[in-house]
Amino acid sequence: MHITFCCTDTKAEPWLAGLRAALPQATVTAWQAGTPPAEHAVVWAPPQQFLDEQRGLKALFNIGAGVDALLKLKLPPGVKVVRLDDAGMSVQMAEYVCHAVIRHFREFDGYEADVAEGKWSYRKPRLRADYPVGVMGLGVLGERVARALRQFDFPVHGWSRTPKAVEGVVCHAGIDRFDSFLASCRVLVNLLPLTPDTLDILNRKTLARLLPGGYLVNVARGAHLVDDDLLALLDSGHMAGATLDVFRTEPLPAGHAFWKHPKITVTPHTSARTLRDESIAQIAGKILALERGDPIAGLVDPVRGY
């Protein structure tokens, strides 16, 4: 069994060593142009040349949660695309989102600004009932985030394409429930996959449906958000702020309005990083299952895009 590794901007050696230790019966190599064909590939943002050469692949294992960039390429016929189920990312995402929501709700950003000016200030405590949080996308990451937010007694709503049930969360499903979902929320967390249907979904029309003083946390993809629409709603006062971890162009270009906007917190796509050891263990287990002919979790439907 031959496994090839082709991950852009990722140091190959630690992954190769880990995969060889987990699958000692396999040959594991880093891809270079013209290398022999493999049965399985571990990838992140591979070039089209890689896929054109590796026409006999059984499965592509994507080391990130999102597969939108991979699905834009022309894939070998019959290849399975497999995403990570979690691999340590869901707890990181829950940490990040809870921090962002609580920082806004408790007005810690305002206290930080006051302290920087030497001010000893006080703000009237807000009521959690006035800050319902909506989570767009109730997959592995979204469900973990929704459950974590409930631990802080926020009212939590969730929206997904198909019906889901999460204890303590008011779940909405389908496009016909999208508007009512938005109107129920003051804080909106985006964890949707990026597909043609969700491109630009965070726009002036949808964000304006949030309760007045809305707050956005985008940890999915930058292309979900129409940048100028968010800026307009922030400047009009309808939205109170945003925490953004993902952007249409990364790194975020110098001079972009998000860098210095007083109501926007920017982080460098760090909400949930791939953890190598956990990912290798999961990928190795799935490769062995596929070789046995057993079903695996995380198979991507190319038509749906996730």
PDB file of C-alpha atoms in Angstrom:
ATOM      1  CA  MET A   1       0.000   0.000   0.000  1.00  0.00           C
ATOM      2  CA  HIS A   2       1.381   3.366  -1.044  1.00  0.00           C
ATOM      3  CA  ILE A   3       0.331   6.622   0.661  1.00  0.00           C
ATOM      4  CA  THR A   4       1.434   9.982  -0.694  1.00  0.00           C
ATOM      5  CA  PHE A   5       1.498  13.286   1.152  1.00  0.00           C
ATOM      6  CA  CYS A   6       0.812  16.579  -0.641  1.00  0.00           C
ATOM      7  CA  CYS A   7       0.010  19.456   1.689  1.00  0.00           C
ATOM      8  CA  THR A   8       0.768  23.025   0.680  1.00  0.00           C
ATOM      9  CA  ASP A   9       2.591  25.137   3.290  1.00  0.00           C
ATOM     10  CA  THR A  10       2.900  22.149   5.652  1.00  0.00           C
ATOM     11  CA  LYS A  11       6.192  20.668   6.819  1.00  0.00           C
ATOM     12  CA  ALA A  12       6.099  17.119   5.487  1.00  0.00           C
ATOM     13  CA  GLU A  13       8.580  15.221   7.670  1.00  0.00           C
ATOM     14  CA  PRO A  14       6.589  15.092  10.945  1.00  0.00           C
ATOM     15  CA  TRP A  15       3.524  13.875   9.022  1.00  0.00           C
ATOM     16  CA  LEU A  16       5.515  11.281   7.119  1.00  0.00           C
ATOM     17  CA  ALA A  17       7.072   9.974  10.330  1.00  0.00           C
ATOM     18  CA  GLY A  18       3.718   9.794  12.061  1.00  0.00           C
ATOM     19  CA  LEU A  19       2.007   8.023   9.160  1.00  0.00           C
ATOM     20  CA  ARG A  20       4.872   5.519   8.880  1.00  0.00           C
ATOM     21  CA  ALA A  21       4.638   4.752  12.586  1.00  0.00           C
ATOM     22  CA  ALA A  22       0.856   4.344  12.417  1.00  0.00           C
ATOM     23  CA  LEU A  23       0.944   2.282   9.201  1.00  0.00           C
ATOM     24  CA  PRO A  24       4.262   0.363   9.197  1.00  0.00           C
ATOM     25  CA  GLN A  25       3.015  -1.932   6.440  1.00  0.00           C
ATOM     26  CA  ALA A  26       2.617   1.013   4.040  1.00  0.00           C
ATOM     27  CA  THR A  27       5.034   2.979   1.900  1.00  0.00           C
ATOM     28  CA  VAL A  28       4.601   6.656   2.760  1.00  0.00           C
ATOM     29  CA  THR A  29       6.235   9.342   0.624  1.00  0.00           C
ATOM     30  CA  ALA A  30       5.992  13.058  -0.040  1.00  0.00           C
ATOM     31  CA  TRP A  31       4.672  13.757  -3.517  1.00  0.00           C
ATOM     32  CA  GLN A  32       6.923  15.165  -6.191  1.00  0.00           C
ATOM     33  CA  ALA A  33       6.123  15.521  -9.853  1.00  0.00           C
ATOM     34  CA  GLY A  34       6.466  12.159 -11.563  1.00  0.00           C
ATOM     35  CA  THR A  35       6.431  10.012  -8.409  1.00  0.00           C
ATOM     36  CA  PRO A  36       4.764   6.558  -8.612  1.00  0.00           C
ATOM     37  CA  PRO A  37       0.987   6.262  -8.206  1.00  0.00           C
ATOM     38  CA  ALA A  38      -0.469   5.784  -4.736  1.00  0.00           C
ATOM     39  CA  GLU A  39      -3.679   4.256  -3.389  1.00  0.00           C
ATOM     40  CA  HIS A  40      -4.315   6.936  -0.761  1.00  0.00           C
ATOM     41  CA  ALA A  41      -3.297  10.586  -0.375  1.00  0.00           C
ATOM     42  CA  VAL A  42      -3.152  12.980   2.547  1.00  0.00           C
ATOM     43  CA  VAL A  43      -3.678  16.456   1.167  1.00  0.00           C
ATOM     44  CA  TRP A  44      -4.216  20.130   1.784  1.00  0.00           C
ATOM     45  CA  ALA A  45      -4.622  22.506  -1.175  1.00  0.00           C
ATOM     46  CA  PRO A  46      -2.838  20.183  -3.635  1.00  0.00           C
ATOM     47  CA  PRO A  47      -2.048  21.459  -7.148  1.00  0.00           C
ATOM     48  CA  GLN A  48      -4.074  20.193 -10.082  1.00  0.00           C
ATOM     49  CA  GLN A  49      -0.914  18.509 -11.404  1.00  0.00           C
ATOM     50  CA  PHE A  50      -0.905  16.209  -8.375  1.00  0.00           C
ATOM     51  CA  LEU A  51      -4.458  15.057  -9.073  1.00  0.00           C
ATOM     52  CA  ASP A  52      -3.801  14.718 -12.787  1.00  0.00           C
ATOM     53  CA  GLU A  53      -0.851  12.424 -12.105  1.00  0.00           C
ATOM     54  CA  GLN A  54      -2.443  10.414  -9.301  1.00  0.00           C
ATOM     55  CA  ARG A  55      -5.375   9.049 -11.290  1.00  0.00           C
ATOM     56  CA  GLY A  56      -5.594   5.751  -9.401  1.00  0.00           C
ATOM     57  CA  LEU A  57      -6.275   7.119  -5.935  1.00  0.00           C
ATOM     58  CA  LYS A  58      -8.910   5.374  -3.845  1.00  0.00           C
ATOM     59  CA  ALA A  59      -9.221   8.172  -1.295  1.00  0.00           C
ATOM     60  CA  LEU A  60      -8.102  11.741  -0.600  1.00  0.00           C
ATOM     61  CA  PHE A  61      -7.810  12.574   3.099  1.00  0.00           C
ATOM     62  CA  ASN A  62      -8.133  16.335   3.632  1.00  0.00           C
ATOM     63  CA  ILE A  63      -6.294  17.524   6.760  1.00  0.00           C
ATOM     64  CA  GLY A  64      -8.647  20.456   7.354  1.00  0.00           C
ATOM     65  CA  ALA A  65     -12.341  20.487   8.165  1.00  0.00           C
ATOM     66  CA  GLY A  66     -13.317  22.378   5.005  1.00  0.00           C
ATOM     67  CA  VAL A  67     -13.033  20.776   1.571  1.00  0.00           C
ATOM     68  CA  ASP A  68     -14.207  23.699  -0.590  1.00  0.00           C
ATOM     69  CA  ALA A  69     -10.756  24.350  -2.112  1.00  0.00           C
ATOM     70  CA  LEU A  70     -10.277  20.666  -2.920  1.00  0.00           C
ATOM     71  CA  LEU A  71     -13.670  20.320  -4.613  1.00  0.00           C
ATOM     72  CA  LYS A  72     -12.838  23.176  -6.994  1.00  0.00           C
ATOM     73  CA  LEU A  73     -10.232  20.938  -8.633  1.00  0.00           C
ATOM     74  CA  LYS A  74     -10.805  18.177 -11.177  1.00  0.00           C
ATOM     75  CA  LEU A  75     -10.648  15.002  -9.109  1.00  0.00           C
ATOM     76  CA  PRO A  76      -9.681  11.504 -10.301  1.00  0.00           C
ATOM     77  CA  PRO A  77     -12.710   9.394 -11.257  1.00  0.00           C
ATOM     78  CA  GLY A  78     -14.242   7.436  -8.400  1.00  0.00           C
ATOM     79  CA  VAL A  79     -11.971   8.849  -5.690  1.00  0.00           C
ATOM     80  CA  LYS A  80     -13.436   9.188  -2.206  1.00  0.00           C
ATOM     81  CA  VAL A  81     -12.929  12.557  -0.501  1.00  0.00           C
ATOM     82  CA  VAL A  82     -12.657  12.203   3.273  1.00  0.00           C
ATOM     83  CA  ARG A  83     -12.637  15.073   5.776  1.00  0.00           C
ATOM     84  CA  LEU A  84     -11.514  15.013   9.383  1.00  0.00           C
ATOM     85  CA  ASP A  85     -14.392  14.427  11.799  1.00  0.00           C
ATOM     86  CA  ASP A  86     -12.797  16.375  14.628  1.00  0.00           C
ATOM     87  CA  ALA A  87      -9.140  15.575  15.356  1.00  0.00           C
ATOM     88  CA  GLY A  88      -9.039  18.011  18.243  1.00  0.00           C
ATOM     89  CA  MET A  89     -10.594  20.906  16.342  1.00  0.00           C
ATOM     90  CA  SER A  90     -14.040  20.998  17.934  1.00  0.00           C
ATOM     91  CA  VAL A  91     -12.811  21.859  21.436  1.00  0.00           C
ATOM     92  CA  GLN A  92     -10.586  24.595  19.993  1.00  0.00           C
ATOM     93  CA  MET A  93     -13.535  25.998  18.059  1.00  0.00           C
ATOM     94  CA  ALA A  94     -15.741  25.924  21.156  1.00  0.00           C
ATOM     95  CA  GLU A  95     -13.046  27.765  23.122  1.00  0.00           C
ATOM     96  CA  TYR A  96     -12.653  30.415  20.444  1.00  0.00           C
ATOM     97  CA  VAL A  97     -16.364  31.069  19.933  1.00  0.00           C
ATOM     98  CA  CYS A  98     -17.190  31.143  23.638  1.00  0.00           C
ATOM     99  CA  HIS A  99     -14.312  33.573  24.208  1.00  0.00           C
ATOM    100  CA  ALA A 100     -15.547  35.846  21.406  1.00  0.00           C
ATOM    101  CA  VAL A 101     -19.182  35.761  22.546  1.00  0.00           C
ATOM    102  CA  ILE A 102     -18.364  36.282  26.226  1.00  0.00           C
ATOM    103  CA  ARG A 103     -15.869  39.051  25.455  1.00  0.00           C
ATOM    104  CA  HIS A 104     -18.612  40.922  23.607  1.00  0.00           C
ATOM    105  CA  PHE A 105     -21.398  40.128  26.081  1.00  0.00           C
ATOM    106  CA  ARG A 106     -19.344  41.145  29.128  1.00  0.00           C
ATOM    107  CA  GLU A 107     -17.980  44.193  27.263  1.00  0.00           C
ATOM    108  CA  PHE A 108     -14.403  43.200  28.000  1.00  0.00           C
ATOM    109  CA  ASP A 109     -13.357  44.969  24.805  1.00  0.00           C
ATOM    110  CA  GLY A 110     -14.723  48.192  26.269  1.00  0.00           C
ATOM    111  CA  TYR A 111     -12.912  47.625  29.546  1.00  0.00           C
ATOM    112  CA  GLU A 112      -9.680  46.947  27.642  1.00  0.00           C
ATOM    113  CA  ALA A 113     -10.021  50.249  25.810  1.00  0.00           C
ATOM    114  CA  ASP A 114     -10.693  52.105  29.059  1.00  0.00           C
ATOM    115  CA  VAL A 115      -7.735  50.523  30.830  1.00  0.00           C
ATOM    116  CA  ALA A 116      -5.476  51.485  27.932  1.00  0.00           C
ATOM    117  CA  GLU A 117      -6.459  55.108  28.660  1.00  0.00           C
ATOM    118  CA  GLY A 118      -6.064  54.732  32.416  1.00  0.00           C
ATOM    119  CA  LYS A 119      -9.810  54.751  33.098  1.00  0.00           C
ATOM    120  CA  TRP A 120     -11.455  52.803  35.933  1.00  0.00           C
ATOM    121  CA  SER A 121     -14.915  52.154  34.468  1.00  0.00           C
ATOM    122  CA  TYR A 122     -18.141  50.308  35.202  1.00  0.00           C
ATOM    123  CA  ARG A 123     -20.815  48.917  32.916  1.00  0.00           C
ATOM    124  CA  LYS A 124     -24.257  47.691  33.883  1.00  0.00           C
ATOM    125  CA  PRO A 125     -24.446  43.875  33.615  1.00  0.00           C
ATOM    126  CA  ARG A 126     -26.331  42.615  30.579  1.00  0.00           C
ATOM    127  CA  LEU A 127     -28.967  39.899  30.656  1.00  0.00           C
ATOM    128  CA  ARG A 128     -28.181  36.665  28.858  1.00  0.00           C
ATOM    129  CA  ALA A 129     -31.813  36.401  27.823  1.00  0.00           C
ATOM    130  CA  ASP A 130     -31.247  39.526  25.714  1.00  0.00           C
ATOM    131  CA  TYR A 131     -28.334  37.915  23.842  1.00  0.00           C
ATOM    132  CA  PRO A 132     -29.605  34.792  22.079  1.00  0.00           C
ATOM    133  CA  VAL A 133     -26.826  33.190  20.035  1.00  0.00           C
ATOM    134  CA  GLY A 134     -27.416  31.551  16.673  1.00  0.00           C
ATOM    135  CA  VAL A 135     -25.064  28.891  15.297  1.00  0.00           C
ATOM    136  CA  MET A 136     -25.171  28.421  11.525  1.00  0.00           C
ATOM    137  CA  GLY A 137     -24.131  24.866  10.766  1.00  0.00           C
ATOM    138  CA  LEU A 138     -24.683  21.983  13.175  1.00  0.00           C
ATOM    139  CA  GLY A 139     -22.042  19.518  12.067  1.00  0.00           C
ATOM    140  CA  VAL A 140     -19.387  18.154  14.409  1.00  0.00           C
ATOM    141  CA  LEU A 141     -17.905  21.598  15.094  1.00  0.00           C
ATOM    142  CA  GLY A 142     -21.192  23.483  15.175  1.00  0.00           C
ATOM    143  CA  GLU A 143     -22.847  21.085  17.578  1.00  0.00           C
ATOM    144  CA  ARG A 144     -19.869  21.251  19.953  1.00  0.00           C
ATOM    145  CA  VAL A 145     -19.991  25.070  19.845  1.00  0.00           C
ATOM    146  CA  ALA A 146     -23.735  25.164  20.490  1.00  0.00           C
ATOM    147  CA  ARG A 147     -23.426  22.828  23.466  1.00  0.00           C
ATOM    148  CA  ALA A 148     -20.562  24.869  24.908  1.00  0.00           C
ATOM    149  CA  LEU A 149     -22.535  28.119  24.643  1.00  0.00           C
ATOM    150  CA  ARG A 150     -25.418  26.512  26.504  1.00  0.00           C
ATOM    151  CA  GLN A 151     -23.071  25.904  29.437  1.00  0.00           C
ATOM    152  CA  PHE A 152     -22.939  29.682  29.912  1.00  0.00           C
ATOM    153  CA  ASP A 153     -26.761  29.916  29.962  1.00  0.00           C
ATOM    154  CA  PHE A 154     -27.118  31.776  26.678  1.00  0.00           C
ATOM    155  CA  PRO A 155     -30.287  31.009  24.710  1.00  0.00           C
ATOM    156  CA  VAL A 156     -28.923  29.098  21.715  1.00  0.00           C
ATOM    157  CA  HIS A 157     -30.502  28.582  18.308  1.00  0.00           C
ATOM    158  CA  GLY A 158     -29.062  26.417  15.555  1.00  0.00           C
ATOM    159  CA  TRP A 159     -29.676  26.349  11.828  1.00  0.00           C
ATOM    160  CA  SER A 160     -28.801  23.576   9.389  1.00  0.00           C
ATOM    161  CA  ARG A 161     -29.829  22.453   5.931  1.00  0.00           C
ATOM    162  CA  THR A 162     -31.409  19.260   7.274  1.00  0.00           C
ATOM    163  CA  PRO A 163     -33.144  18.740  10.639  1.00  0.00           C
ATOM    164  CA  LYS A 164     -30.876  18.232  13.658  1.00  0.00           C
ATOM    165  CA  ALA A 165     -31.598  17.748  17.355  1.00  0.00           C
ATOM    166  CA  VAL A 166     -29.213  19.172  19.973  1.00  0.00           C
ATOM    167  CA  GLU A 167     -30.235  19.118  23.613  1.00  0.00           C
ATOM    168  CA  GLY A 168     -30.975  22.594  24.938  1.00  0.00           C
ATOM    169  CA  VAL A 169     -30.736  24.195  21.485  1.00  0.00           C
ATOM    170  CA  VAL A 170     -33.681  25.485  19.455  1.00  0.00           C
ATOM    171  CA  CYS A 171     -32.991  23.898  16.077  1.00  0.00           C
ATOM    172  CA  HIS A 172     -34.179  25.379  12.780  1.00  0.00           C
ATOM    173  CA  ALA A 173     -33.793  23.560   9.463  1.00  0.00           C
ATOM    174  CA  GLY A 174     -34.159  24.416   5.813  1.00  0.00           C
ATOM    175  CA  ILE A 175     -34.172  27.632   3.865  1.00  0.00           C
ATOM    176  CA  ASP A 176     -37.793  28.350   4.830  1.00  0.00           C
ATOM    177  CA  ARG A 177     -36.714  28.670   8.474  1.00  0.00           C
ATOM    178  CA  PHE A 178     -33.604  30.740   7.824  1.00  0.00           C
ATOM    179  CA  ASP A 179     -35.207  34.167   8.208  1.00  0.00           C
ATOM    180  CA  SER A 180     -36.960  33.254  11.450  1.00  0.00           C
ATOM    181  CA  PHE A 181     -33.701  31.804  12.762  1.00  0.00           C
ATOM    182  CA  LEU A 182     -31.840  35.051  12.065  1.00  0.00           C
ATOM    183  CA  ALA A 183     -34.597  37.158  13.618  1.00  0.00           C
ATOM    184  CA  SER A 184     -34.259  35.119  16.818  1.00  0.00           C
ATOM    185  CA  CYS A 185     -30.577  35.971  17.305  1.00  0.00           C
ATOM    186  CA  ARG A 186     -28.504  38.908  18.461  1.00  0.00           C
ATOM    187  CA  VAL A 187     -25.185  37.075  18.120  1.00  0.00           C
ATOM    188  CA  LEU A 188     -24.539  35.022  14.991  1.00  0.00           C
ATOM    189  CA  VAL A 189     -21.818  32.355  14.698  1.00  0.00           C
ATOM    190  CA  ASN A 190     -21.033  31.033  11.229  1.00  0.00           C
ATOM    191  CA  LEU A 191     -19.796  27.448  10.932  1.00  0.00           C
ATOM    192  CA  LEU A 192     -21.286  26.546   7.558  1.00  0.00           C
ATOM    193  CA  PRO A 193     -19.322  24.760   4.849  1.00  0.00           C
ATOM    194  CA  LEU A 194     -18.569  26.933   1.830  1.00  0.00           C
ATOM    195  CA  THR A 195     -20.667  25.827  -1.142  1.00  0.00           C
ATOM    196  CA  PRO A 196     -22.272  27.665  -4.076  1.00  0.00           C
ATOM    197  CA  ASP A 197     -25.417  27.944  -1.928  1.00  0.00           C
ATOM    198  CA  THR A 198     -23.605  29.538   1.026  1.00  0.00           C
ATOM    199  CA  LEU A 199     -21.281  31.877  -0.882  1.00  0.00           C
ATOM    200  CA  ASP A 200     -21.973  35.481   0.297  1.00  0.00           C
ATOM    201  CA  ILE A 201     -24.642  34.255   2.724  1.00  0.00           C
ATOM    202  CA  LEU A 202     -23.535  36.839   5.306  1.00  0.00           C
ATOM    203  CA  ASN A 203     -24.697  39.940   3.486  1.00  0.00           C
ATOM    204  CA  ARG A 204     -26.604  43.155   4.159  1.00  0.00           C
ATOM    205  CA  LYS A 205     -29.977  41.453   3.768  1.00  0.00           C
ATOM    206  CA  THR A 206     -29.296  38.506   6.085  1.00  0.00           C
ATOM    207  CA  LEU A 207     -27.291  40.369   8.732  1.00  0.00           C
ATOM    208  CA  ALA A 208     -29.929  43.105   8.902  1.00  0.00           C
ATOM    209  CA  ARG A 209     -32.410  40.472  10.117  1.00  0.00           C
ATOM    210  CA  LEU A 210     -30.487  40.028  13.362  1.00  0.00           C
ATOM    211  CA  LEU A 211     -31.824  41.760  16.447  1.00  0.00           C
ATOM    212  CA  PRO A 212     -30.574  45.362  16.786  1.00  0.00           C
ATOM    213  CA  GLY A 213     -27.021  45.501  18.104  1.00  0.00           C
ATOM    214  CA  GLY A 214     -26.141  42.258  16.345  1.00  0.00           C
ATOM    215  CA  TYR A 215     -22.709  40.687  16.612  1.00  0.00           C
ATOM    216  CA  LEU A 216     -21.037  38.350  14.098  1.00  0.00           C
ATOM    217  CA  VAL A 217     -18.459  35.631  14.747  1.00  0.00           C
ATOM    218  CA  ASN A 218     -17.195  34.183  11.453  1.00  0.00           C
ATOM    219  CA  VAL A 219     -14.990  31.102  11.832  1.00  0.00           C
ATOM    220  CA  ALA A 220     -15.955  29.265   8.633  1.00  0.00           C
ATOM    221  CA  ARG A 221     -14.771  30.870   5.385  1.00  0.00           C
ATOM    222  CA  GLY A 222     -14.111  34.458   4.353  1.00  0.00           C
ATOM    223  CA  ALA A 223     -16.167  34.046   1.187  1.00  0.00           C
ATOM    224  CA  HIS A 224     -19.308  33.624   3.294  1.00  0.00           C
ATOM    225  CA  LEU A 225     -19.126  37.323   4.188  1.00  0.00           C
ATOM    226  CA  VAL A 226     -19.688  40.346   1.972  1.00  0.00           C
ATOM    227  CA  ASP A 227     -17.114  42.657   3.548  1.00  0.00           C
ATOM    228  CA  ASP A 228     -18.650  45.979   2.520  1.00  0.00           C
ATOM    229  CA  ASP A 229     -22.100  44.938   3.756  1.00  0.00           C
ATOM    230  CA  LEU A 230     -20.745  44.208   7.234  1.00  0.00           C
ATOM    231  CA  LEU A 231     -18.906  47.541   7.312  1.00  0.00           C
ATOM    232  CA  ALA A 232     -22.071  49.402   6.313  1.00  0.00           C
ATOM    233  CA  LEU A 233     -24.140  47.730   9.039  1.00  0.00           C
ATOM    234  CA  LEU A 234     -21.467  48.431  11.647  1.00  0.00           C
ATOM    235  CA  ASP A 235     -21.250  52.086  10.627  1.00  0.00           C
ATOM    236  CA  SER A 236     -25.054  52.441  10.639  1.00  0.00           C
ATOM    237  CA  GLY A 237     -25.212  51.105  14.198  1.00  0.00           C
ATOM    238  CA  HIS A 238     -27.452  48.136  13.398  1.00  0.00           C
ATOM    239  CA  MET A 239     -24.567  45.816  14.258  1.00  0.00           C
ATOM    240  CA  ALA A 240     -22.419  46.295  17.340  1.00  0.00           C
ATOM    241  CA  GLY A 241     -19.337  44.448  16.173  1.00  0.00           C
ATOM    242  CA  ALA A 242     -17.709  41.326  14.795  1.00  0.00           C
ATOM    243  CA  THR A 243     -14.952  38.823  15.489  1.00  0.00           C
ATOM    244  CA  LEU A 244     -13.481  37.556  12.218  1.00  0.00           C
ATOM    245  CA  ASP A 245     -11.020  34.681  11.895  1.00  0.00           C
ATOM    246  CA  VAL A 246     -11.357  34.009   8.156  1.00  0.00           C
ATOM    247  CA  PHE A 247     -11.105  36.284   5.133  1.00  0.00           C
ATOM    248  CA  ARG A 248     -11.584  36.277   1.376  1.00  0.00           C
ATOM    249  CA  THR A 249      -7.853  36.843   0.925  1.00  0.00           C
ATOM    250  CA  GLU A 250      -5.447  35.405   3.480  1.00  0.00           C
ATOM    251  CA  PRO A 251      -3.318  36.831   4.915  1.00  0.00           C
ATOM    252  CA  LEU A 252      -5.673  39.791   5.229  1.00  0.00           C
ATOM    253  CA  PRO A 253      -4.194  42.458   2.929  1.00  0.00           C
ATOM    254  CA  ALA A 254      -2.480  45.453   4.463  1.00  0.00           C
ATOM    255  CA  GLY A 255      -4.779  48.433   4.360  1.00  0.00           C
ATOM    256  CA  HIS A 256      -7.995  46.387   4.519  1.00  0.00           C
ATOM    257  CA  ALA A 257     -10.669  48.200   6.542  1.00  0.00           C
ATOM    258  CA  PHE A 258     -11.032  45.262   8.944  1.00  0.00           C
ATOM    259  CA  TRP A 259      -7.549  45.814  10.406  1.00  0.00           C
ATOM    260  CA  LYS A 260      -8.314  49.082  12.143  1.00  0.00           C
ATOM    261  CA  HIS A 261     -12.096  49.149  12.437  1.00  0.00           C
ATOM    262  CA  PRO A 262     -12.900  49.855  16.116  1.00  0.00           C
ATOM    263  CA  LYS A 263     -15.783  47.360  16.156  1.00  0.00           C
ATOM    264  CA  ILE A 264     -13.942  44.444  14.542  1.00  0.00           C
ATOM    265  CA  THR A 265     -11.590  41.940  16.171  1.00  0.00           C
ATOM    266  CA  VAL A 266      -9.297  40.169  13.702  1.00  0.00           C
ATOM    267  CA  THR A 267      -7.468  36.890  14.300  1.00  0.00           C
ATOM    268  CA  PRO A 268      -5.240  35.097  11.724  1.00  0.00           C
ATOM    269  CA  HIS A 269      -7.326  31.985  10.888  1.00  0.00           C
ATOM    270  CA  THR A 270      -6.438  30.379  14.179  1.00  0.00           C
ATOM    271  CA  SER A 271      -9.804  29.421  15.680  1.00  0.00           C
ATOM    272  CA  ALA A 272      -9.193  25.683  15.244  1.00  0.00           C
ATOM    273  CA  ARG A 273      -5.864  24.350  14.001  1.00  0.00           C
ATOM    274  CA  THR A 274      -5.285  20.825  12.740  1.00  0.00           C
ATOM    275  CA  LEU A 275      -3.624  18.730  15.464  1.00  0.00           C
ATOM    276  CA  ARG A 276      -1.151  16.431  13.735  1.00  0.00           C
ATOM    277  CA  ASP A 277      -1.111  13.412  16.060  1.00  0.00           C
ATOM    278  CA  GLU A 278      -4.898  13.236  16.361  1.00  0.00           C
ATOM    279  CA  SER A 279      -5.278  13.674  12.603  1.00  0.00           C
ATOM    280  CA  ILE A 280      -2.762  10.946  11.778  1.00  0.00           C
ATOM    281  CA  ALA A 281      -4.481   8.469  14.111  1.00  0.00           C
ATOM    282  CA  GLN A 282      -7.852   9.213  12.518  1.00  0.00           C
ATOM    283  CA  ILE A 283      -6.550   9.011   8.940  1.00  0.00           C
ATOM    284  CA  ALA A 284      -4.676   5.760   9.604  1.00  0.00           C
ATOM    285  CA  GLY A 285      -7.783   4.195  11.101  1.00  0.00           C
ATOM    286  CA  LYS A 286      -9.870   5.177   8.106  1.00  0.00           C
ATOM    287  CA  ILE A 287      -7.308   3.897   5.608  1.00  0.00           C
ATOM    288  CA  LEU A 288      -7.277   0.515   7.341  1.00  0.00           C
ATOM    289  CA  ALA A 289     -11.089   0.464   7.392  1.00  0.00           C
ATOM    290  CA  LEU A 290     -11.260   1.227   3.675  1.00  0.00           C
ATOM    291  CA  GLU A 291      -8.733  -1.500   2.918  1.00  0.00           C
ATOM    292  CA  ARG A 292     -10.954  -3.946   4.847  1.00  0.00           C
ATOM    293  CA  GLY A 293     -14.012  -2.738   2.986  1.00  0.00           C
ATOM    294  CA  ASP A 294     -15.597  -1.251   6.107  1.00  0.00           C
ATOM    295  CA  PRO A 295     -17.648   1.969   6.084  1.00  0.00           C
ATOM    296  CA  ILE A 296     -16.040   5.168   7.411  1.00  0.00           C
ATOM    297  CA  ALA A 297     -17.277   8.508   8.695  1.00  0.00           C
ATOM    298  CA  GLY A 298     -16.401  11.801   7.053  1.00  0.00           C
ATOM    299  CA  LEU A 299     -17.110  10.924   3.420  1.00  0.00           C
ATOM    300  CA  VAL A 300     -17.812  14.094   1.446  1.00  0.00           C
ATOM    301  CA  ASP A 301     -20.710  14.384  -0.982  1.00  0.00           C
ATOM    302  CA  PRO A 302     -19.232  16.347  -3.913  1.00  0.00           C
ATOM    303  CA  VAL A 303     -22.700  17.532  -4.959  1.00  0.00           C
ATOM    304  CA  ARG A 304     -23.504  19.043  -1.555  1.00  0.00           C
ATOM    305  CA  GLY A 305     -19.945  20.200  -1.041  1.00  0.00           C
ATOM    306  CA  TYR A 306     -19.460  18.694   2.441  1.00  0.00           C
TER     307      TYR A 306
END
